Structures are given as structure tokens and as C-alpha cells.
PDB file of C-alpha atoms in Angstrom:
ATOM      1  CA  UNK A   1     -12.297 -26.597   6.863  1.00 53.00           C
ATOM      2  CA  UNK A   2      -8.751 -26.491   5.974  1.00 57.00           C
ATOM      3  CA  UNK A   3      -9.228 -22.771   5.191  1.00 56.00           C
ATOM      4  CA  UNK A   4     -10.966 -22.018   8.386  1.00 55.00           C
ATOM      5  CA  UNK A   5      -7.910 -23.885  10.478  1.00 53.00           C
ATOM      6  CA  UNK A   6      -5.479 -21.573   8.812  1.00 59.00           C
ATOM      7  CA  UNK A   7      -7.446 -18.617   9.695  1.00 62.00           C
ATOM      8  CA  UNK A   8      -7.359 -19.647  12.886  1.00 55.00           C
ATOM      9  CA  UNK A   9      -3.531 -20.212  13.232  1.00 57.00           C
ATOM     10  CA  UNK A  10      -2.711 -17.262  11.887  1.00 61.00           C
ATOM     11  CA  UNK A  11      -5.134 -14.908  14.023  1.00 66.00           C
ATOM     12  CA  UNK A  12      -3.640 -17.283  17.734  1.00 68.00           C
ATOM     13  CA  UNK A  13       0.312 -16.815  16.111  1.00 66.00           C
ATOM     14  CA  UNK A  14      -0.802 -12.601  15.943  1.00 71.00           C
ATOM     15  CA  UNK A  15      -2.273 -12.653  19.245  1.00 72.00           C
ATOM     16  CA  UNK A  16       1.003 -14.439  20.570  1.00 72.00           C
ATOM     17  CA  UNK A  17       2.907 -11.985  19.119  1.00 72.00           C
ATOM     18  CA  UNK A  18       1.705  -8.760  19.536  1.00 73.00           C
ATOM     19  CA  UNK A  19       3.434  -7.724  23.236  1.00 70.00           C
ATOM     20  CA  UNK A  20       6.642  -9.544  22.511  1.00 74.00           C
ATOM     21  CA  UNK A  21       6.975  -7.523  19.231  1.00 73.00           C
ATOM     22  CA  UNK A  22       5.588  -4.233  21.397  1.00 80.00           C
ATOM     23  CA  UNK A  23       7.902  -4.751  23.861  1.00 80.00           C
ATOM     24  CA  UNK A  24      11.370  -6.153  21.968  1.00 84.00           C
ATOM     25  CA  UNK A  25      13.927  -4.771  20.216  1.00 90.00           C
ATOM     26  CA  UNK A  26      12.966  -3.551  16.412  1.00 92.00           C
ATOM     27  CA  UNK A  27      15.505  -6.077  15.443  1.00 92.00           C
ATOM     28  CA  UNK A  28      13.811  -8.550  17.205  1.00 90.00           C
ATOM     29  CA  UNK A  29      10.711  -7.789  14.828  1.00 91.00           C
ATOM     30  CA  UNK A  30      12.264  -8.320  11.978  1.00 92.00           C
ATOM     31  CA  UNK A  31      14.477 -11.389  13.214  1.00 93.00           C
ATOM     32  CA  UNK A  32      10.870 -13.317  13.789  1.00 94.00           C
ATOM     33  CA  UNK A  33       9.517 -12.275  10.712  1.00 93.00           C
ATOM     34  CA  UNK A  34      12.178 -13.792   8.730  1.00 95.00           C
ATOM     35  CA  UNK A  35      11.526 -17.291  10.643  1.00 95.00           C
ATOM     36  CA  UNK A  36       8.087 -16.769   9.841  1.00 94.00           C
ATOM     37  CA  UNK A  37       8.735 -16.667   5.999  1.00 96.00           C
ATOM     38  CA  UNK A  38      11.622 -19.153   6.061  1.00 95.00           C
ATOM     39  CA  UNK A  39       9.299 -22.192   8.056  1.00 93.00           C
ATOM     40  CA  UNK A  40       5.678 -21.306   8.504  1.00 92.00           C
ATOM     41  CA  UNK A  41       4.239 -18.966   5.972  1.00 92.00           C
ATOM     42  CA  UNK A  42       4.525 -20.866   2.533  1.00 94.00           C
ATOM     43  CA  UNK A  43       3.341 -24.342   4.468  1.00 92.00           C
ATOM     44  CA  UNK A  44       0.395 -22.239   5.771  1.00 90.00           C
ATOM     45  CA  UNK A  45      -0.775 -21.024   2.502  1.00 92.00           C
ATOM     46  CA  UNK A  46       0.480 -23.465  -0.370  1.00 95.00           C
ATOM     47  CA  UNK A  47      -2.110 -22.234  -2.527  1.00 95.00           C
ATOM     48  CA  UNK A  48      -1.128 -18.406  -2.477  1.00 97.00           C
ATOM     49  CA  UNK A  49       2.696 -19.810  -2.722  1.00 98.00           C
ATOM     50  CA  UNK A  50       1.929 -21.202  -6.241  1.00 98.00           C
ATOM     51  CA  UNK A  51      -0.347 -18.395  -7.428  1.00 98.00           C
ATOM     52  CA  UNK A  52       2.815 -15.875  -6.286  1.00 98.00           C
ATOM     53  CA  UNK A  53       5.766 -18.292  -8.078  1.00 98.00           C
ATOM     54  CA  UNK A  54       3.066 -18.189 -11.585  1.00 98.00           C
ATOM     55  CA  UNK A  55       2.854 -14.636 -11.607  1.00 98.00           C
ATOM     56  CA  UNK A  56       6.618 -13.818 -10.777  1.00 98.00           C
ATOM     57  CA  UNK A  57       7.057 -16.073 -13.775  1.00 98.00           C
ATOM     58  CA  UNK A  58       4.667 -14.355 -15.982  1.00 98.00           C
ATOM     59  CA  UNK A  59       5.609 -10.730 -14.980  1.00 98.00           C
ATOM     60  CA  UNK A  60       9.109 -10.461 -14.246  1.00 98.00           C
ATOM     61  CA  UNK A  61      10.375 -13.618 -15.597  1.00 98.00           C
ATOM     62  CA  UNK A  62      14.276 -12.220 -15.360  1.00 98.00           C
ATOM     63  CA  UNK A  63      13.753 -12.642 -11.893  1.00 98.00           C
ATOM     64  CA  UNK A  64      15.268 -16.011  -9.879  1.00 98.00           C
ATOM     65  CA  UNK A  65      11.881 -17.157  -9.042  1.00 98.00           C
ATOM     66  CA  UNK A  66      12.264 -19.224  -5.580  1.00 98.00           C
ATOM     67  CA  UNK A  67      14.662 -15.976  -4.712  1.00 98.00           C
ATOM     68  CA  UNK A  68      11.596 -13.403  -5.349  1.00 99.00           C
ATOM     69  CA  UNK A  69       9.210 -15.776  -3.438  1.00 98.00           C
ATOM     70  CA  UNK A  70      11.460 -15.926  -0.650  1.00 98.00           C
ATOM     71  CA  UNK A  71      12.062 -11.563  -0.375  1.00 98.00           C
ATOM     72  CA  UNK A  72       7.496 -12.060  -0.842  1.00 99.00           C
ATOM     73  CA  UNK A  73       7.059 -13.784   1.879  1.00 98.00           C
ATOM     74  CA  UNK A  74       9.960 -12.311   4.161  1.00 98.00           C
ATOM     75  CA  UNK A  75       8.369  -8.728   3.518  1.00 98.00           C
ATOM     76  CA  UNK A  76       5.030  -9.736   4.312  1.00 97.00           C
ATOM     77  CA  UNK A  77       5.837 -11.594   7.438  1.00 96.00           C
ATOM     78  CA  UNK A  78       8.067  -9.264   8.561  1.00 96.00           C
ATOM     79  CA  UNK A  79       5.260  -6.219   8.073  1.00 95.00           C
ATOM     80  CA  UNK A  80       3.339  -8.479   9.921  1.00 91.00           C
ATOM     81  CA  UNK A  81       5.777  -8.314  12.853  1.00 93.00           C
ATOM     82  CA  UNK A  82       6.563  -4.941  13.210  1.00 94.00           C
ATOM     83  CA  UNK A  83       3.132  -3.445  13.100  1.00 91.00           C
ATOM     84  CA  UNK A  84       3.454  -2.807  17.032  1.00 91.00           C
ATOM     85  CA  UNK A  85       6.760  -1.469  16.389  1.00 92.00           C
ATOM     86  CA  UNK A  86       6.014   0.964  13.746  1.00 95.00           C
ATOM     87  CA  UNK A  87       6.073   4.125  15.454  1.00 95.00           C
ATOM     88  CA  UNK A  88       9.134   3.916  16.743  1.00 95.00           C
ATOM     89  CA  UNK A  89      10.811   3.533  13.534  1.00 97.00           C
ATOM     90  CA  UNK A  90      11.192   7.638  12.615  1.00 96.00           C
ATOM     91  CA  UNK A  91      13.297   7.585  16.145  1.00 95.00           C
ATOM     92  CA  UNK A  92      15.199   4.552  15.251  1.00 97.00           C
ATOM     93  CA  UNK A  93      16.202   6.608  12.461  1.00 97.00           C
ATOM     94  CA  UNK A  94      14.985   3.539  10.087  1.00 98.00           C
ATOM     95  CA  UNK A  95      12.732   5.602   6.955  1.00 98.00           C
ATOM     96  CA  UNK A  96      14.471   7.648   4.755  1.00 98.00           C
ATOM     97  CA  UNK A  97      12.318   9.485   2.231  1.00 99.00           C
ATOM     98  CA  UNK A  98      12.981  10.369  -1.177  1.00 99.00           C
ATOM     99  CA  UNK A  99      10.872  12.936  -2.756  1.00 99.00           C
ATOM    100  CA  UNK A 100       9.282  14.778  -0.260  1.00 98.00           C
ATOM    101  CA  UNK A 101       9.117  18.130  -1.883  1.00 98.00           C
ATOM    102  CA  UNK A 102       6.680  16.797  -4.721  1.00 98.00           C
ATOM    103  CA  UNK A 103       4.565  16.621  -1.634  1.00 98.00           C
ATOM    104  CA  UNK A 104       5.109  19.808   0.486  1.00 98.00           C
ATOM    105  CA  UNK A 105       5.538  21.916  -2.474  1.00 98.00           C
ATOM    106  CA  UNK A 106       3.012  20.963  -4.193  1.00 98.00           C
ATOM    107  CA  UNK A 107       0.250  21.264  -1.234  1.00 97.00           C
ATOM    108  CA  UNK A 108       1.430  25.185  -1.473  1.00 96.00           C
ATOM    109  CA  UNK A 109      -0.118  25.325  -4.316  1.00 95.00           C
ATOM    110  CA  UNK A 110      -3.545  22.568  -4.719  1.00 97.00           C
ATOM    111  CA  UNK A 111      -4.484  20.165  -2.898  1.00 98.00           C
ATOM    112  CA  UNK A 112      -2.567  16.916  -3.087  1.00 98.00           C
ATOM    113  CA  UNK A 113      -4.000  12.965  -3.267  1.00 99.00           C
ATOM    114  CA  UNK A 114      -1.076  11.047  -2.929  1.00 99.00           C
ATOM    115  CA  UNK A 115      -1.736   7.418  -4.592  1.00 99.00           C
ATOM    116  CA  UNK A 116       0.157   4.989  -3.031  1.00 98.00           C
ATOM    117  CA  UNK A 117       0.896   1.352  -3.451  1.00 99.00           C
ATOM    118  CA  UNK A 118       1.247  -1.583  -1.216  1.00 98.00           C
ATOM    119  CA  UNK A 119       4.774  -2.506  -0.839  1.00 99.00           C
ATOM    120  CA  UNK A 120       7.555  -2.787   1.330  1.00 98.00           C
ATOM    121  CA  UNK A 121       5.419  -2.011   4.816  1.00 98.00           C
ATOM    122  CA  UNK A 122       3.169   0.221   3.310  1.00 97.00           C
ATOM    123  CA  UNK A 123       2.116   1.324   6.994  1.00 96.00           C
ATOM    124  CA  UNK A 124       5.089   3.732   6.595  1.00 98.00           C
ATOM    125  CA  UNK A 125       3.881   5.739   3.841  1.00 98.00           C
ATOM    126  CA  UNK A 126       1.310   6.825   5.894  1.00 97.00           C
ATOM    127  CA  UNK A 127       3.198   7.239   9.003  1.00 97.00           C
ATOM    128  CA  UNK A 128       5.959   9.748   6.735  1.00 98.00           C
ATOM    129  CA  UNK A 129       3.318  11.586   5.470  1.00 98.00           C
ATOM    130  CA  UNK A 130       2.745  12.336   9.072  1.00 98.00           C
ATOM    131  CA  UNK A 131       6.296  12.705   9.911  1.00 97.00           C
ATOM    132  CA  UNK A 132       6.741  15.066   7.359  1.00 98.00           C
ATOM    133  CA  UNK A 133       3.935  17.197   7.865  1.00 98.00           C
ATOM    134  CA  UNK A 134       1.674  16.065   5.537  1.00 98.00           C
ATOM    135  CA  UNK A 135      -0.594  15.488   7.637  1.00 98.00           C
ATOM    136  CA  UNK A 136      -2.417  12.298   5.739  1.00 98.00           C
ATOM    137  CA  UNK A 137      -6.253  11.470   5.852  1.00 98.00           C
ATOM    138  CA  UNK A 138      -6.489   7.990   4.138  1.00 95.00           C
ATOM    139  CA  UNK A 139      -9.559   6.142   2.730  1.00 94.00           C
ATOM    140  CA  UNK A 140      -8.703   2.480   4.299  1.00 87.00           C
ATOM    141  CA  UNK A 141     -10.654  -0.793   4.193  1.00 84.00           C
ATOM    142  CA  UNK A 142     -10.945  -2.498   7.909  1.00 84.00           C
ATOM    143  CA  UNK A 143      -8.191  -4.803   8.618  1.00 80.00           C
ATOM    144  CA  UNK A 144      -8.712  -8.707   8.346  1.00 76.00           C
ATOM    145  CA  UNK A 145      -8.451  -9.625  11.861  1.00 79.00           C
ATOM    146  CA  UNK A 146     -10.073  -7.416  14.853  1.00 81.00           C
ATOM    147  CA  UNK A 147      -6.551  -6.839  17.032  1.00 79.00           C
ATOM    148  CA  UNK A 148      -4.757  -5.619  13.655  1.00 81.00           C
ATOM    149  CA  UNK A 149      -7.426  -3.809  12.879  1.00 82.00           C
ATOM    150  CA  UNK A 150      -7.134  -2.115  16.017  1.00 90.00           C
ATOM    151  CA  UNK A 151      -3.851  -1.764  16.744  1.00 87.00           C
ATOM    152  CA  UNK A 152      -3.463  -0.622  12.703  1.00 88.00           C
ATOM    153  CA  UNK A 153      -5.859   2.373  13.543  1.00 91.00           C
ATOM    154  CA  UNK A 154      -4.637   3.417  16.679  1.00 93.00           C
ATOM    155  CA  UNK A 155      -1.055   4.010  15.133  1.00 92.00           C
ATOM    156  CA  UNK A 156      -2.939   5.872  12.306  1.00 94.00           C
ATOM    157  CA  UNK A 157      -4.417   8.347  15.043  1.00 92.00           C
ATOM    158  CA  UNK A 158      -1.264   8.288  17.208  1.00 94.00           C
ATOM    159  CA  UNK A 159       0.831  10.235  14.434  1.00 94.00           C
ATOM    160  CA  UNK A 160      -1.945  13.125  13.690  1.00 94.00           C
ATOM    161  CA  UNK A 161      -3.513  11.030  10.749  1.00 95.00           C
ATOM    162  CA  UNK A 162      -6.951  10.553  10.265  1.00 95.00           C
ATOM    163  CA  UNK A 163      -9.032   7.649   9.022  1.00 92.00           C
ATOM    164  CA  UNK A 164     -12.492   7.364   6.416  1.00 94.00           C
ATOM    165  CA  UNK A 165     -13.949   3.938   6.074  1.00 87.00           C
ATOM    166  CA  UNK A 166     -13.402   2.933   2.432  1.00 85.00           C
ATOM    167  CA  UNK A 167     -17.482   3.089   1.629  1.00 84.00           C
ATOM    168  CA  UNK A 168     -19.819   5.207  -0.378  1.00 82.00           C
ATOM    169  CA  UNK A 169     -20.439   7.636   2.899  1.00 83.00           C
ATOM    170  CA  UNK A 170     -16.232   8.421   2.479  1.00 88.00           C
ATOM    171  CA  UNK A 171     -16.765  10.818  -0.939  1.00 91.00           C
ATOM    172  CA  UNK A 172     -18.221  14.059   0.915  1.00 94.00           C
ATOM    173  CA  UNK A 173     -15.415  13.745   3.201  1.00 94.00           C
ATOM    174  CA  UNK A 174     -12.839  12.906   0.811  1.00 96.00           C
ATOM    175  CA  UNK A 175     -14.026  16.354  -1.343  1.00 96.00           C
ATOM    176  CA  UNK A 176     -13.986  18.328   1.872  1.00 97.00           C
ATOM    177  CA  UNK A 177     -10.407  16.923   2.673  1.00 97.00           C
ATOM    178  CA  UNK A 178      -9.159  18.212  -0.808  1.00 97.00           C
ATOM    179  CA  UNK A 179     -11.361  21.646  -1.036  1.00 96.00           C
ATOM    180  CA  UNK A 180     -10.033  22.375   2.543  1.00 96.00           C
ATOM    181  CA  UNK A 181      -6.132  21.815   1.483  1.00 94.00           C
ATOM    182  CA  UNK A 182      -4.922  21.421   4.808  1.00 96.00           C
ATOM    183  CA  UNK A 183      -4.581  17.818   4.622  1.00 97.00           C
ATOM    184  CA  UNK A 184      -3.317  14.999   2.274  1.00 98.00           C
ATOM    185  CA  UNK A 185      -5.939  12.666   0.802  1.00 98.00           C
ATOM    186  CA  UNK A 186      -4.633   8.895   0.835  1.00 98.00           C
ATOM    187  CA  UNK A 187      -5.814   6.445  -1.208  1.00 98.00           C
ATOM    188  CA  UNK A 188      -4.186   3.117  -2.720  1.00 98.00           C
ATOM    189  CA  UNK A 189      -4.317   2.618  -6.169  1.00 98.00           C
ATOM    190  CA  UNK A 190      -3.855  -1.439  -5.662  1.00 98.00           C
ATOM    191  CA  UNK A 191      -7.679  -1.888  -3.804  1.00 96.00           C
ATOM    192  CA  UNK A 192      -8.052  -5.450  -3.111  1.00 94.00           C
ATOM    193  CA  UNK A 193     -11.756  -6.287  -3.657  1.00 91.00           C
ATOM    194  CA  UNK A 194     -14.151  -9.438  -4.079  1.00 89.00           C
ATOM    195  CA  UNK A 195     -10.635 -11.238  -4.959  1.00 91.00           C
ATOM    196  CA  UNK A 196      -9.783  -9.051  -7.281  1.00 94.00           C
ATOM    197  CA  UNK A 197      -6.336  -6.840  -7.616  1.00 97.00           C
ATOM    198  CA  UNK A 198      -7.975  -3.934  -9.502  1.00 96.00           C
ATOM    199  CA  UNK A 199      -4.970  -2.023 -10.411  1.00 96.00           C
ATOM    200  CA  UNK A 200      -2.694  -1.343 -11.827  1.00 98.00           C
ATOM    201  CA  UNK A 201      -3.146  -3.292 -14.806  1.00 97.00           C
ATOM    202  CA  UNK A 202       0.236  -5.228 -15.222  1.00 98.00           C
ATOM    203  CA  UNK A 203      -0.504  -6.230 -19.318  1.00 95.00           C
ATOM    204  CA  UNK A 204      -4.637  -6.691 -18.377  1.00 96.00           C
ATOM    205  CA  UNK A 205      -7.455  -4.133 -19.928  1.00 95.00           C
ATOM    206  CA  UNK A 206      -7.669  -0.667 -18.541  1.00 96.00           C
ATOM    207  CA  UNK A 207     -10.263  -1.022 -15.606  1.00 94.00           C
ATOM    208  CA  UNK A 208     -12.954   2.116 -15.264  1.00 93.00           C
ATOM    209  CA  UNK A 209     -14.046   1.095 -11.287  1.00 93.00           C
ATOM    210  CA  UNK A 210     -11.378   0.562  -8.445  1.00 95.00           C
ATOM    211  CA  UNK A 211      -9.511   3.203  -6.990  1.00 97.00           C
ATOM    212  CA  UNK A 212      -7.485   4.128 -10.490  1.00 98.00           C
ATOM    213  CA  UNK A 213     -10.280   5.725 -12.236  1.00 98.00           C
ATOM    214  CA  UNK A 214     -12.052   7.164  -8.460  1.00 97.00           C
ATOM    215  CA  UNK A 215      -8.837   8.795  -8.063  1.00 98.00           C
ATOM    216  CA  UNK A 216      -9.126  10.317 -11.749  1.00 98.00           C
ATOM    217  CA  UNK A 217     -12.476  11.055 -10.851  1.00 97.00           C
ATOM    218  CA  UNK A 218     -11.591  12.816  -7.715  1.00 97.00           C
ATOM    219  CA  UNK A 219      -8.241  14.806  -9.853  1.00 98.00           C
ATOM    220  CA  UNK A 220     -11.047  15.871 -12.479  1.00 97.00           C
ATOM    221  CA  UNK A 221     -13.645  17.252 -10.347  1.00 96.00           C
ATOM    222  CA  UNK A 222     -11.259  19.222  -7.497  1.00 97.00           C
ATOM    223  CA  UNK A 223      -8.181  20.009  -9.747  1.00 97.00           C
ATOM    224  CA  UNK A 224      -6.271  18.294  -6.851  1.00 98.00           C
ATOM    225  CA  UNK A 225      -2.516  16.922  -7.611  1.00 98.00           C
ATOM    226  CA  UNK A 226      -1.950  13.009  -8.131  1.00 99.00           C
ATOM    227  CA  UNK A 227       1.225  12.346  -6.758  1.00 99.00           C
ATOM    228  CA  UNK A 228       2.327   8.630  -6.433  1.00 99.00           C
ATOM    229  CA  UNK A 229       4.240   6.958  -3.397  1.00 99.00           C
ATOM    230  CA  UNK A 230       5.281   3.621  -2.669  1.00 99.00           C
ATOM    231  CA  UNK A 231       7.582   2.044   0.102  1.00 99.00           C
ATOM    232  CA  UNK A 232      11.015   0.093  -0.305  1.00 99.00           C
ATOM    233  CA  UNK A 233      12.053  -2.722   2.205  1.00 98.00           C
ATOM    234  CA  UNK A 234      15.695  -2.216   2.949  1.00 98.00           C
ATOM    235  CA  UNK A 235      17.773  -4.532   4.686  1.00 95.00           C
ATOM    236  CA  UNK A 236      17.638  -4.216   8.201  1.00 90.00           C
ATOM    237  CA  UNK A 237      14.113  -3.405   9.068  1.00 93.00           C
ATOM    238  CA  UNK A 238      15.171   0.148   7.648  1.00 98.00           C
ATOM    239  CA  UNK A 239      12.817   1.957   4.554  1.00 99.00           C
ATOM    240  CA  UNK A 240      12.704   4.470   1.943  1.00 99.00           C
ATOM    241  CA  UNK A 241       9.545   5.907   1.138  1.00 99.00           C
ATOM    242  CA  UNK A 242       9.437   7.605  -2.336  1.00 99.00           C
ATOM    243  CA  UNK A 243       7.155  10.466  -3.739  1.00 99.00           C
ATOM    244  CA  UNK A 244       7.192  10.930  -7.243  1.00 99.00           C
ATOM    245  CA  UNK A 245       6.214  13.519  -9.560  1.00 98.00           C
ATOM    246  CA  UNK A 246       2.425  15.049  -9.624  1.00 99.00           C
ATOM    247  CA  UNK A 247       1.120  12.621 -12.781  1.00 98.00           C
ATOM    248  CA  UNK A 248      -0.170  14.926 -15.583  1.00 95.00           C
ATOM    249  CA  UNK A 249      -3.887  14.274 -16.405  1.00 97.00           C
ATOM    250  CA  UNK A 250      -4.159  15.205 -20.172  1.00 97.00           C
ATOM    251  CA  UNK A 251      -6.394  17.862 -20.910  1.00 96.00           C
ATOM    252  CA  UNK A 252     -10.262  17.357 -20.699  1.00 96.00           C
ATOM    253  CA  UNK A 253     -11.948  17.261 -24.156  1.00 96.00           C
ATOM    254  CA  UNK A 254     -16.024  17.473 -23.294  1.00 94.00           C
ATOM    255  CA  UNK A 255     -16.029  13.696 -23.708  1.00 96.00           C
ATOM    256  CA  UNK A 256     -16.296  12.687 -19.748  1.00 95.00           C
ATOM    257  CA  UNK A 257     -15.833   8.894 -21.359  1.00 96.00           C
ATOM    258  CA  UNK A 258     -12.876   9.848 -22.879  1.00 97.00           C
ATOM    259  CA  UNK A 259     -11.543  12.057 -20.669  1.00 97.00           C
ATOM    260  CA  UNK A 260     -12.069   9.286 -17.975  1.00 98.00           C
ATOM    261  CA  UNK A 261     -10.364   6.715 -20.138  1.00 98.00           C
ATOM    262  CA  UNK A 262      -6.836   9.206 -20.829  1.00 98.00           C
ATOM    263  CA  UNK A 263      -6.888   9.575 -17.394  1.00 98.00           C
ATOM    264  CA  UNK A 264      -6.673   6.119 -15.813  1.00 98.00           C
ATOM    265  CA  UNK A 265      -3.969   5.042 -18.921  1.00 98.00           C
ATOM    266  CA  UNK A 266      -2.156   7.877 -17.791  1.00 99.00           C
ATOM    267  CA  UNK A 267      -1.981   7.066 -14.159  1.00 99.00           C
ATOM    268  CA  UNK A 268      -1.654   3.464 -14.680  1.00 99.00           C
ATOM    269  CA  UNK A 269       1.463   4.266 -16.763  1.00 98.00           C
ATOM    270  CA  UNK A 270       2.597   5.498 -13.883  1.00 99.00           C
ATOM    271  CA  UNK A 271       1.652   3.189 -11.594  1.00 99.00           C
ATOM    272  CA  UNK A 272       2.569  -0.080 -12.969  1.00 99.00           C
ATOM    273  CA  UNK A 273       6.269   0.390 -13.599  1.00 98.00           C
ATOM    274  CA  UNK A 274       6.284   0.706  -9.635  1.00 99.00           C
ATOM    275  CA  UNK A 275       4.938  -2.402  -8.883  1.00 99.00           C
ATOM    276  CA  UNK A 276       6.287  -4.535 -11.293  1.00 98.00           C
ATOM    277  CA  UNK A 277       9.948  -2.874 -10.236  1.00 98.00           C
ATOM    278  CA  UNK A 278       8.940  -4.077  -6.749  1.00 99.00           C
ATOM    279  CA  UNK A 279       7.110  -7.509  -7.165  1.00 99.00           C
ATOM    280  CA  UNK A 280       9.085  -9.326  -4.939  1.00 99.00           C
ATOM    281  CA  UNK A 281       7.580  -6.796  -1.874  1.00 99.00           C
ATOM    282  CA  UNK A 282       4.235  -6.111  -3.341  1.00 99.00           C
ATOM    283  CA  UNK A 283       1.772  -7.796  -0.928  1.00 98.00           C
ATOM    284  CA  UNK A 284      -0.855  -8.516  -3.759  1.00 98.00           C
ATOM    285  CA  UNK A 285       1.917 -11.041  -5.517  1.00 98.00           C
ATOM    286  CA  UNK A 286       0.227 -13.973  -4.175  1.00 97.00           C
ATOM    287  CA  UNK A 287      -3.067 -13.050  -5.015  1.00 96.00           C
ATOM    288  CA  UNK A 288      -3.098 -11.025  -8.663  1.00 97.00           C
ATOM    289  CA  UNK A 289      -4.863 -12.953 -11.324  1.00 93.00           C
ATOM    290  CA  UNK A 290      -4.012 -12.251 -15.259  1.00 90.00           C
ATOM    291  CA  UNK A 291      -7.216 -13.060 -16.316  1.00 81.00           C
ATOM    292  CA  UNK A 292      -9.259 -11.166 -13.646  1.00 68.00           C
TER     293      UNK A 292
END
């Protein structure tokens, strides 16, 4: 019951929300959000508090823990609030973007996955990929509540981007997206399924299904590039969205197994530097188990 009241507070407080944070001042946005975090998120969801303050302990334990709890919950609320804003934010002059040509050069020359992570607003890797002329197609799960959902999507569309439901029907797509070279394949590499933060693995076993190894899969079969992105909260409501480097598969042996296996410890070795750099504003914090 006590779950199904907080579902329900949270989906009325988005719904109150929404035009205000359409309609006001970026600055605004972010204000609200970082009331949000202060005095209602960790009372809303104690549990998810805890679980976020244990692994902040466990992972990055040279951190000031109530500090890194405090930037978690500030990010996520304040992602939260500027979802209606978002598309205004290239104007504003609030992304920066480091990187860029590990994307635009390398789409001269193969097809390009970028692998991104959830941090900072991760709505804005995306969006730059657009703004850049990337022109993204991502592989996205629906959105928890119907209006985000929505509103989520129709941003997506607004910039030029293009959306396949994260199900079995998205791999003909997906292969036709990266044999046609015109677009940018998204995909995150921190899919949040069945309660479980598949990747990257952040000290647990090497994982052969979640995104990680379908993105290997994907690299392996098209000879497309894997190159990683993430997002960085600034202060101000302003961003940086970085592109790194295309990761280098090693070479394929004959042995798929193998081959599989030096592929996903090669992009997780990427990978998981990233998030662990960036705990404090990756959204999957509060809900990455050690054990899972």
C-alpha cells in the first residue's frame, strides 16, 4: 500500500508540474528540482535512500557520503524538472560537448553505435546527437508514467531523432539503422531490467545478456564503431556531454564464446570507470545491487 501511495504522489507532483516547468524560466526548473531533493525526495523513497548511501559506501568510499546522496538526488529531481524544458537548452546555450569528432568522423567512415550511460540528464545525449548532426535512432524502454512517457517521446521526435521500442521486433531495425549509415544507433549500456542494473559491472561477474554483450553482438556482426557517451551535470542547469574514443573490440578468434566474452570485458573496461567517476549523478545509484 505504502508503495502504491508513493506512486501515486509522485505521478499528481509530475502532473502539477509539467506547464509551470513548460512555461518558466530554465532556472526556475532547476530551482524546484533542488527543493525537491532537499525536502521531498529522500522522505518519499527511504528505502532507495539507504540502498544509494550502501553503495556510495561500497564503491566510492573516498566520497563524503551524505554529500554524494545529496548531488543523487538533486540530479535526479532536477532531470525530473526540466524534461519540458529540454529543448530549449541548445538555445540557452546550456550543453557544451566534448568529443564530438569521435562521432562525426567516425560515421565517415562505419557506422557508429554510440553506448551511452545514464547520468547527469541523460535526455541530452540524445538531444546533442541531434544537435550535432548525428542524427540518433535510440532503442528506449517506455517511460514509467504515461505523461513522461509522452512528453519524453515527443522531444525525441521534435529534434529529428527517431525511436525503436526496446523489444525483440527492434533487431531488424537496429541492423538496418547501422547497414544504412545514415543514422546513429543509441543504446544504453546501464539497461534497467526485472530490478536488475545489468551493466556495467562495478567489481560483479562479467554479464553475457543486457545491453553490454547485445551491443558486442551488434559491433561483431555489422563491423559498426562502439563509441561511448555519457552526460555531466554542471552547475547551473548547464551540461557537457562527452564522446569518447571508438572502444577496440579485440580481434575475433573462431571461438564466438570467446570472442563474445573479450568483447564485453573490453567494453565494460570502458564503461565502468565512467560511472563510478560519476556516481553521485548516475540515476541507477539507488537501485544497483552488488550481489545481483
Amino acid at each position: 500500500m505504502r508503495v502504491q501511495l508513493r506512486s501515486l504522489a509522485a505521478q499528481g507532483l509530475e502532473r502539477a508540474l509539467y506547464l509551470p516547468m513548460r512555461l518558466l524560466p530554465t532556472a526556475f526548473a532547476g530551482a524546484t528540482g533542488r527543493m525537491l531533493a532537499r525536502h521531498v525526495a529522500p522522505g518519499l523513497y527511504p528505502a532507495l535512500d539507504a540502498r544509494a548511501r550502501a553503495n556510495l559506501a561500497l564503491l566510492r568510499p573516498d566520497l563524503p557520503t551524505d554529500a554524494a546522496v545529496a548531488e543523487m538526488w538533486e540530479n535526479l529531481a532536477c532531470t525530473f524538472c526540466e524534461i519540458p524544458r529540454i529543448l530549449r537548452f541548445w538555445k540557452e546555450g546550456r550543453v557544451e560537448v566534448q568529443g564530438a569528432g569521435h562521432i562525426l568522423e567516425t560515421r565517415r567512415h562505419r557506422a557508429v553505435m554510440a553506448a551511452w550511460l545514464h547520468t547527469g540528464n541523460p535526455e541530452v545525449l540524445g538531444m546533442t546527437l541531434a544537435w550535432i548532426g548525428a542524427r540518433p535512432v535510440g532503442i528506449a524502454a517506455r517511460q514509467p508514467t504515461g505523461l513522461r512517457d509522452r512528453v519524453v517521446m515527443r522531444n525525441r521526435l521534435a529534434v529529428g531523432g527517431r525511436v525503436l521500442l526496446a523489444d525483440r521486433d527492434a533487431v531488424r531495425p537496429a541492423l538496418r539503422v547501422l547497414a544504412g549509415r545514415e543514422e546513429t544507433l543509441v543504446l544504453a549500456m546501464d539497461d534497467y531490467v526485472g530490478g536488475i542494473v545489468h551493466g556495467p559491472s562495478l567489481g560483479r561477474r562479467l554479464r553475457t545478456t543486457g545491453n553490454i554483450p547485445y551491443a558486442v553482438r551488434l559491433a561483431r556482426l555489422t563491423g559498426c564503431a562502439i563509441v561511448p557517451g555519457y552526460v555531466t551535470r554542471l552547475p547551473g542547469s548547464r551540461f557537457r556531454t562527452t564522446f569518447l574514443p571508438p572502444v577496440e573490440l579485440p580481434p575475433e578468434t573462431g571461438d564466438r564464446a570467446a570472442d563474445l566474452a573479450a568483447g564485453i570485458a573490453a567494453l565494460d573496461a570502458v564503461l565502468d570507470p565512467i560511472v563510478r567517476a560519476n556516481l553521485p549523478q548516475w540515476f541507477f545509484t539507488m537501485a544497483w545491487g552488488p550481489d545481483a
